[in-house]
Amino acid sequence: QVQLVESGGGLVQAGGSLRVSCAPSGRTFWSYSMGWFRQAPGKEREFVAALSWNSSTTYYADSVKGRFTISGDNAKNTVYLQMNSLKPEDTGGYYCAAKQIPGSITSPTYYRYWGQGTQVTVSS
């Protein structure tokens, strides 16, 4: 069974930085790309960033461009999200996911495997 495990969340003041990580446990697997999504209480899960393994292209939501950086290791299916200049509106559960289904890289529909999430809280 494939499992993704996130780590590195926490509480930080506005303007601060955090780095969250995602690594697989269990059996090995392949993916087109790895992504990060987040979900605030009472809101739908939204796309944050993604990394395409084939082209090494990165994708970002407009709300995090210039502040967040996604990186990873294809051989290990490990992905990181460096978050700088954090804002209170960045607060939420952060989930990594592995994309195996052809389709939009920004839609959670096309990601097959998901982690349990790590909480990021930004205080004002």
PDB file of C-alpha atoms in Angstrom:
ATOM      1  CA  GLN A   1       0.000   0.000   0.000  1.00  0.00           C
ATOM      2  CA  VAL A   2       1.279   3.469  -0.863  1.00  0.00           C
ATOM      3  CA  GLN A   3       1.384   6.053   1.892  1.00  0.00           C
ATOM      4  CA  LEU A   4       2.594   9.620   1.785  1.00  0.00           C
ATOM      5  CA  VAL A   5       3.751  11.224   5.010  1.00  0.00           C
ATOM      6  CA  GLU A   6       3.982  14.976   5.472  1.00  0.00           C
ATOM      7  CA  SER A   7       6.065  16.706   8.125  1.00  0.00           C
ATOM      8  CA  GLY A   8       7.284  20.173   9.040  1.00  0.00           C
ATOM      9  CA  GLY A   9       4.099  22.071   9.704  1.00  0.00           C
ATOM     10  CA  GLY A  10       3.668  24.303  12.722  1.00  0.00           C
ATOM     11  CA  LEU A  11       2.852  27.732  14.067  1.00  0.00           C
ATOM     12  CA  VAL A  12       4.644  30.776  12.678  1.00  0.00           C
ATOM     13  CA  GLN A  13       4.130  34.512  12.758  1.00  0.00           C
ATOM     14  CA  ALA A  14       3.174  36.407   9.645  1.00  0.00           C
ATOM     15  CA  GLY A  15       6.237  37.106   7.548  1.00  0.00           C
ATOM     16  CA  GLY A  16       7.978  33.971   8.747  1.00  0.00           C
ATOM     17  CA  SER A  17       8.980  30.809   6.925  1.00  0.00           C
ATOM     18  CA  LEU A  18       8.276  27.085   7.105  1.00  0.00           C
ATOM     19  CA  ARG A  19       9.387  24.080   5.091  1.00  0.00           C
ATOM     20  CA  VAL A  20       7.083  21.105   4.764  1.00  0.00           C
ATOM     21  CA  SER A  21       8.231  17.750   3.453  1.00  0.00           C
ATOM     22  CA  CYS A  22       6.528  14.712   1.973  1.00  0.00           C
ATOM     23  CA  ALA A  23       8.015  11.258   1.692  1.00  0.00           C
ATOM     24  CA  PRO A  24       6.472   7.919   0.780  1.00  0.00           C
ATOM     25  CA  SER A  25       6.303   4.878   2.963  1.00  0.00           C
ATOM     26  CA  GLY A  26       5.208   1.438   1.977  1.00  0.00           C
ATOM     27  CA  ARG A  27       5.689   0.097  -1.522  1.00  0.00           C
ATOM     28  CA  THR A  28       7.374   2.060  -4.307  1.00  0.00           C
ATOM     29  CA  PHE A  29       5.253   3.723  -6.961  1.00  0.00           C
ATOM     30  CA  TRP A  30       5.518   5.972 -10.001  1.00  0.00           C
ATOM     31  CA  SER A  31       3.880   9.299 -10.642  1.00  0.00           C
ATOM     32  CA  TYR A  32       3.692  11.967 -13.331  1.00  0.00           C
ATOM     33  CA  SER A  33       4.111  14.663 -10.748  1.00  0.00           C
ATOM     34  CA  MET A  34       3.786  15.523  -7.077  1.00  0.00           C
ATOM     35  CA  GLY A  35       1.684  18.342  -5.744  1.00  0.00           C
ATOM     36  CA  TRP A  36       0.765  20.279  -2.642  1.00  0.00           C
ATOM     37  CA  PHE A  37      -2.781  21.267  -1.800  1.00  0.00           C
ATOM     38  CA  ARG A  38      -4.184  23.034   1.229  1.00  0.00           C
ATOM     39  CA  GLN A  39      -7.523  23.238   2.947  1.00  0.00           C
ATOM     40  CA  ALA A  40      -8.721  25.820   5.431  1.00  0.00           C
ATOM     41  CA  PRO A  41     -11.664  25.114   7.763  1.00  0.00           C
ATOM     42  CA  GLY A  42     -14.943  25.401   5.918  1.00  0.00           C
ATOM     43  CA  LYS A  43     -13.258  25.740   2.525  1.00  0.00           C
ATOM     44  CA  GLU A  44     -12.564  23.400  -0.358  1.00  0.00           C
ATOM     45  CA  ARG A  45      -9.155  21.898  -0.917  1.00  0.00           C
ATOM     46  CA  GLU A  46      -7.139  24.156  -3.213  1.00  0.00           C
ATOM     47  CA  PHE A  47      -4.070  23.738  -5.361  1.00  0.00           C
ATOM     48  CA  VAL A  48      -0.842  25.265  -4.058  1.00  0.00           C
ATOM     49  CA  ALA A  49       2.071  23.954  -6.128  1.00  0.00           C
ATOM     50  CA  ALA A  50       3.181  21.011  -8.249  1.00  0.00           C
ATOM     51  CA  LEU A  51       6.336  19.578  -9.747  1.00  0.00           C
ATOM     52  CA  SER A  52       6.322  17.608 -12.990  1.00  0.00           C
ATOM     53  CA  TRP A  53       8.972  14.901 -12.882  1.00  0.00           C
ATOM     54  CA  ASN A  54       9.280  14.539 -16.659  1.00  0.00           C
ATOM     55  CA  SER A  55       9.983  18.184 -17.470  1.00  0.00           C
ATOM     56  CA  SER A  56      11.002  19.457 -14.017  1.00  0.00           C
ATOM     57  CA  THR A  57       8.412  22.196 -14.558  1.00  0.00           C
ATOM     58  CA  THR A  58       6.917  23.798 -11.479  1.00  0.00           C
ATOM     59  CA  TYR A  59       3.412  25.184 -11.141  1.00  0.00           C
ATOM     60  CA  TYR A  60       2.072  27.583  -8.534  1.00  0.00           C
ATOM     61  CA  ALA A  61      -1.220  29.071  -7.506  1.00  0.00           C
ATOM     62  CA  ASP A  62      -1.253  32.824  -8.082  1.00  0.00           C
ATOM     63  CA  SER A  63      -1.680  33.397  -4.357  1.00  0.00           C
ATOM     64  CA  VAL A  64       1.713  31.824  -3.537  1.00  0.00           C
ATOM     65  CA  LYS A  65       3.848  32.774  -6.554  1.00  0.00           C
ATOM     66  CA  GLY A  66       7.073  34.424  -5.512  1.00  0.00           C
ATOM     67  CA  ARG A  67       6.714  33.224  -1.916  1.00  0.00           C
ATOM     68  CA  PHE A  68       6.583  29.409  -2.114  1.00  0.00           C
ATOM     69  CA  THR A  69       9.031  27.056  -3.816  1.00  0.00           C
ATOM     70  CA  ILE A  70       8.421  23.392  -4.576  1.00  0.00           C
ATOM     71  CA  SER A  71      11.310  20.989  -5.052  1.00  0.00           C
ATOM     72  CA  GLY A  72      11.821  17.277  -4.940  1.00  0.00           C
ATOM     73  CA  ASP A  73      13.675  14.086  -5.675  1.00  0.00           C
ATOM     74  CA  ASN A  74      12.106  11.968  -8.411  1.00  0.00           C
ATOM     75  CA  ALA A  75      14.000   8.818  -7.488  1.00  0.00           C
ATOM     76  CA  LYS A  76      12.621   8.960  -3.976  1.00  0.00           C
ATOM     77  CA  ASN A  77       9.201  10.460  -4.828  1.00  0.00           C
ATOM     78  CA  THR A  78       9.967  13.013  -2.157  1.00  0.00           C
ATOM     79  CA  VAL A  79       8.789  16.594  -2.410  1.00  0.00           C
ATOM     80  CA  TYR A  80       9.307  19.748  -0.381  1.00  0.00           C
ATOM     81  CA  LEU A  81       7.524  23.069  -0.108  1.00  0.00           C
ATOM     82  CA  GLN A  82       9.501  26.061   1.134  1.00  0.00           C
ATOM     83  CA  MET A  83       7.103  28.748   2.282  1.00  0.00           C
ATOM     84  CA  ASN A  84       8.380  32.290   2.831  1.00  0.00           C
ATOM     85  CA  SER A  85       6.653  35.566   3.687  1.00  0.00           C
ATOM     86  CA  LEU A  86       3.774  33.613   5.165  1.00  0.00           C
ATOM     87  CA  LYS A  87       0.412  35.299   5.602  1.00  0.00           C
ATOM     88  CA  PRO A  88      -2.509  34.436   7.897  1.00  0.00           C
ATOM     89  CA  GLU A  89      -4.487  33.392   4.818  1.00  0.00           C
ATOM     90  CA  ASP A  90      -1.922  30.629   4.213  1.00  0.00           C
ATOM     91  CA  THR A  91      -3.251  28.862   7.303  1.00  0.00           C
ATOM     92  CA  GLY A  92      -4.636  25.381   6.709  1.00  0.00           C
ATOM     93  CA  GLY A  93      -3.892  21.708   6.397  1.00  0.00           C
ATOM     94  CA  TYR A  94      -1.234  21.063   3.776  1.00  0.00           C
ATOM     95  CA  TYR A  95      -1.495  17.821   1.836  1.00  0.00           C
ATOM     96  CA  CYS A  96       0.932  16.275  -0.598  1.00  0.00           C
ATOM     97  CA  ALA A  97      -0.311  14.063  -3.393  1.00  0.00           C
ATOM     98  CA  ALA A  98       1.017  11.910  -6.210  1.00  0.00           C
ATOM     99  CA  LYS A  99      -0.496  12.289  -9.667  1.00  0.00           C
ATOM    100  CA  GLN A 100      -0.985   9.116 -11.718  1.00  0.00           C
ATOM    101  CA  ILE A 101      -4.076  10.067 -13.715  1.00  0.00           C
ATOM    102  CA  PRO A 102      -3.735  12.118 -16.920  1.00  0.00           C
ATOM    103  CA  GLY A 103      -5.405  15.485 -16.564  1.00  0.00           C
ATOM    104  CA  SER A 104      -4.984  18.928 -15.084  1.00  0.00           C
ATOM    105  CA  ILE A 105      -2.044  19.204 -12.729  1.00  0.00           C
ATOM    106  CA  THR A 106      -3.924  21.725 -10.600  1.00  0.00           C
ATOM    107  CA  SER A 107      -6.999  19.580  -9.995  1.00  0.00           C
ATOM    108  CA  PRO A 108      -7.080  17.203  -7.007  1.00  0.00           C
ATOM    109  CA  THR A 109      -9.235  14.851  -9.109  1.00  0.00           C
ATOM    110  CA  TYR A 110      -6.175  13.557 -10.987  1.00  0.00           C
ATOM    111  CA  TYR A 111      -4.060  12.725  -7.944  1.00  0.00           C
ATOM    112  CA  ARG A 112      -4.282   9.129  -6.784  1.00  0.00           C
ATOM    113  CA  TYR A 113      -2.317   9.030  -3.536  1.00  0.00           C
ATOM    114  CA  TRP A 114      -2.648  11.500  -0.676  1.00  0.00           C
ATOM    115  CA  GLY A 115      -0.973  12.118   2.652  1.00  0.00           C
ATOM    116  CA  GLN A 116      -2.794  12.761   5.911  1.00  0.00           C
ATOM    117  CA  GLY A 117      -1.736  16.393   5.965  1.00  0.00           C
ATOM    118  CA  THR A 118       0.294  18.672   8.192  1.00  0.00           C
ATOM    119  CA  GLN A 119      -1.128  21.786   9.834  1.00  0.00           C
ATOM    120  CA  VAL A 120       0.310  25.209   9.070  1.00  0.00           C
ATOM    121  CA  THR A 121      -0.917  28.092  11.208  1.00  0.00           C
ATOM    122  CA  VAL A 122       0.175  31.672  10.540  1.00  0.00           C
ATOM    123  CA  SER A 123      -0.597  34.186  13.252  1.00  0.00           C
ATOM    124  CA  SER A 124      -1.053  37.883  12.550  1.00  0.00           C
TER     125      SER A 124
END
